[in-house]
C-alpha positions in Angstrom: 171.4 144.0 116.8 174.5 142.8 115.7 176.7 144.3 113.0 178.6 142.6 110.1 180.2 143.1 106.9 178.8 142.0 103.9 181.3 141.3 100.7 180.9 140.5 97.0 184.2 139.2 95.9 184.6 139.1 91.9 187.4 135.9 92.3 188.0 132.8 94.5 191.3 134.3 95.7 189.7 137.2 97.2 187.3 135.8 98.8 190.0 133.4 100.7 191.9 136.6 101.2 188.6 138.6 102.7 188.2 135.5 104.8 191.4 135.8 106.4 191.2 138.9 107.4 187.8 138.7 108.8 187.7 137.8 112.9 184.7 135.4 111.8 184.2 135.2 108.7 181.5 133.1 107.3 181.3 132.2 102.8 177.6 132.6 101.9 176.9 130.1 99.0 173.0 130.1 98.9 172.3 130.8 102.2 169.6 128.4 102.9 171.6 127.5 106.3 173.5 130.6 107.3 171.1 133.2 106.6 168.4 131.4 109.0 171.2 130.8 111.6 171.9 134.1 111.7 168.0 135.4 111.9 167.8 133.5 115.1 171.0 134.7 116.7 172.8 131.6 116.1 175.6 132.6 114.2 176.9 136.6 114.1 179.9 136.2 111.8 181.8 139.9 111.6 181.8 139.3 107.5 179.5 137.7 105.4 181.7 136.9 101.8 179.0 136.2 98.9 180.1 133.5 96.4 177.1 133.6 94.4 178.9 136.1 91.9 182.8 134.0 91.7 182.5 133.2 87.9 185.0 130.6 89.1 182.2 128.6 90.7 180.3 128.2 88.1 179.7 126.2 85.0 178.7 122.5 84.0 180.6 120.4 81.9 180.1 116.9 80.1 182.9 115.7 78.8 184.0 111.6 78.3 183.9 109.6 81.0 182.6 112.6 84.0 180.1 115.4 84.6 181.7 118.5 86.1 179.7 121.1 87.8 181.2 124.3 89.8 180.1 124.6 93.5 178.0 127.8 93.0 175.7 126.0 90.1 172.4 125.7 91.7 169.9 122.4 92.7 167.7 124.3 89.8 170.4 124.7 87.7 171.6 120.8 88.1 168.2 119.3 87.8 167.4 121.3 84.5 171.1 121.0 82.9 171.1 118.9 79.4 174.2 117.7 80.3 173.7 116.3 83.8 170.3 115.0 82.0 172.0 113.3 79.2 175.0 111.5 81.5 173.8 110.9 85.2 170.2 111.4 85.1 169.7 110.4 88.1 171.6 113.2 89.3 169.1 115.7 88.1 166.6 113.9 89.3 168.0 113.7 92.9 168.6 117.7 92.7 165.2 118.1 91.3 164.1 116.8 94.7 165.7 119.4 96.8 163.2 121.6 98.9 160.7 123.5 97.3 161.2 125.9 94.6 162.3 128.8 96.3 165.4 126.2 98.1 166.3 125.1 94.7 166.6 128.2 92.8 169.1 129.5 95.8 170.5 126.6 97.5 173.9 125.4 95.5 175.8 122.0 95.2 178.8 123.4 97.1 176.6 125.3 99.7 175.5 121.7 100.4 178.4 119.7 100.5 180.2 122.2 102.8 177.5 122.2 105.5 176.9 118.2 105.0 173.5 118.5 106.8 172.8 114.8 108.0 169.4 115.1 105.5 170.8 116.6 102.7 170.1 115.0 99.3 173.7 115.4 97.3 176.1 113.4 99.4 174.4 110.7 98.9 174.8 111.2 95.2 178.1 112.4 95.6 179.4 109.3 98.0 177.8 106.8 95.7 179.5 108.1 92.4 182.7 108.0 93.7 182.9 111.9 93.2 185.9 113.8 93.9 185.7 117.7 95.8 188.0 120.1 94.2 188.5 123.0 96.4 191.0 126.0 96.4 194.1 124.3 97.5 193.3 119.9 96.8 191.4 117.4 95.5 189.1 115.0 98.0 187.6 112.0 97.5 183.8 111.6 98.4 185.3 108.9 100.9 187.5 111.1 102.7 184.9 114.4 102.7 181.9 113.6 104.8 183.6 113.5 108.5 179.9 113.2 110.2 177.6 114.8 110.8 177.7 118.7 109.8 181.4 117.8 109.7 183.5 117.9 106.5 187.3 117.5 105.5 187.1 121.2 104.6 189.9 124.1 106.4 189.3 127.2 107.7 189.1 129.3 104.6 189.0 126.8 101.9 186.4 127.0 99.2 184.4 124.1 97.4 185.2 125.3 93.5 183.8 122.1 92.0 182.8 118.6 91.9 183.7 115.5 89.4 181.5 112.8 88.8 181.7 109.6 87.2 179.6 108.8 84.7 178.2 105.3 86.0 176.4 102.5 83.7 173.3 103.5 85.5 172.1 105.4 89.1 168.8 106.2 90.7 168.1 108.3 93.8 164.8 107.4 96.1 163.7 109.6 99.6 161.3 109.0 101.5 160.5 112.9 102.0 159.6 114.4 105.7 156.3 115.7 104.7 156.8 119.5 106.1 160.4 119.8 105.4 160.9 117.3 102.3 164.1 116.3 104.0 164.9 113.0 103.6 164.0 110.4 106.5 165.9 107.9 104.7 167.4 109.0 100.8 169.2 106.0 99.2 171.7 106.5 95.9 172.4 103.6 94.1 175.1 103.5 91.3 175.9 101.0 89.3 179.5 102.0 87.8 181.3 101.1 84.4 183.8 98.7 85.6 180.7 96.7 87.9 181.1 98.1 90.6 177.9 98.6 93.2 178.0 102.1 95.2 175.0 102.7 97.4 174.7 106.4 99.2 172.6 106.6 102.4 171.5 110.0 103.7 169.0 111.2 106.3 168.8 107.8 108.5 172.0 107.6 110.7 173.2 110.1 113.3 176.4 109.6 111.6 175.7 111.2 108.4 175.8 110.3 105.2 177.2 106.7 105.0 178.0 103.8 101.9 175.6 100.9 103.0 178.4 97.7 102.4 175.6 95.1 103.2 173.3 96.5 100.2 176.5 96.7 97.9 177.4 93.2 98.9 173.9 92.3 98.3 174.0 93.7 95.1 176.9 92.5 94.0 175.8 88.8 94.4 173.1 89.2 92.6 171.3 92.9 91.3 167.5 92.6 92.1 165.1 94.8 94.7 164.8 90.1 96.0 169.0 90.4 97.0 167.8 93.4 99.8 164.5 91.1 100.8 166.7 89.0 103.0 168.8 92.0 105.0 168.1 93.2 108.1 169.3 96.3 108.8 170.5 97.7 111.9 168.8 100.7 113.8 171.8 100.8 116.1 173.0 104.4 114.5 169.9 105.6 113.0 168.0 108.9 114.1 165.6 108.9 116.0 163.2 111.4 117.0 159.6 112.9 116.8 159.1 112.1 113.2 160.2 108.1 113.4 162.2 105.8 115.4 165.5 104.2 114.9 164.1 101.0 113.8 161.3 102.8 111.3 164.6 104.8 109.8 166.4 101.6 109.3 163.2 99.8 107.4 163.2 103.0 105.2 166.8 102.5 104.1 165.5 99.4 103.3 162.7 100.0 101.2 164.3 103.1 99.5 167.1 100.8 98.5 164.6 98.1 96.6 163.1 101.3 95.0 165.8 102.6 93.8 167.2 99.3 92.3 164.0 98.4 91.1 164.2 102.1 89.1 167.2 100.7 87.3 166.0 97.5 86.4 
């Protein structure tokens, strides 16, 4: 048995200052990743600093032309929000997807974007909107955030506070769901923004991570029908595979999740 200190900082700046005076410290958002990594021996961080209580983090916010939600607001909390609803339903929709019950009532929108899990439903959403990752010390763009997979732009220390999103003309999220884990083999974000422009999020496919799909968005730019993507053929060169489906099943998935979606926008 291991031991480690568990904290409950009240503000963002004390938990960056607990942080650096920990030999390893780890932030617990929701603790759908850490707290199974550290059941199996995986991770034995010396302090454990709970952001579930940072008021800070908190909060969702509609306001003109952008939907604001802090990094400790839960997948529950997005998908049920009247004002994610109202502007970027397909935002609550994609978070409504999340897991089961229990993962979405626990797991958080900066929990997820910090880990970047290579299946993880939001940065797709967030890579397709053009969002922008406020943290402690900066603002990132979605494009300069995911750096593969499990890898992120994020320092040592530095917390996820909230993210911006655009409000686009119209955006909807498909998966094809692994069936035990509900993970997404393939999840494809589509956004079609104010000024025209065509965004398309891909997450669970490529051993690269999350990744914008520039044939699609070509594609779509041409001409915006589920028929523009008929006549693509995507590449399994960088897709997973692995027990549940091969490279070039992945790669027909992004495919057909990509008509879906478009063909849920109309």
């Amino acid at each position: 048995m291991y031991e480690t200190t568990y904290h409950r900082p009240a503000t963002v700046a004390e938990a960056v200052s607990l942080f650096a005076g920990a030999s390893d410290g780890r932030f617990l958002a929701g603790g759908q990743t850490l707290i199974p990594t550290m059941k199996q021996r995986l991770a034995a961080p010396s302090d454990v600093i709970d952001l579930g209580k940072v008021a800070e983090l908190r909060g969702i916010e509609a306001s003109g032309d952008a939907v604001t939600i802090g990094a400790a607001m839960t997948h529950a909390e997005v998908s049920t929000s009247d004002a994610v609803r109202g502007a970027i339903p397909a935002l609550a929709e994609m978070a409504g997807m999340i897991g089961d019950p229990a993962v979405r009532h626990r797991g958080t929108l900066g929990g997820s974007l910090a880990n970047n899990d290579p299946a993880a439903d939001y940065p797709a959403g967030v890579l397709a909107l053009g969002a922008t990752i406020h943290t402690d010390k900066r603002e990132i763009a979605a494009e300069d955030f995911f750096m593969g997979m499990f890898s992120t732009a994020l320092e040592d220390g530095e917390v996820i506070t909230k993210v911006v999103f655009p409000v686009p003309e119209k955006a909807a999220y498909t998966k094809f769901r692994n069936p035990a884990s509900r993970y997404a083999m393939a999840g494809v974000f589509v956004a079609r923004l104010k000024d025209g422009a065509i965004r398309v999020g891909v997450t669970g496919a490529s051993g690269n991570g999350v990744y914008r799909a520039n044939e699609i968005e070509a594609a779509l730019t041409a001409s915006f029908s589920p028929e523009a993507i008929d006549a693509l053929t995507i590449s399994p060169e960088d897709m997973l595979s692995d027990i549940h489906g091969s490279a070039e099943y992945r790669a027909n998935l992004v495919k057909v999740m990509a008509k879906r979606a478009v063909d849920a926008i109309g």
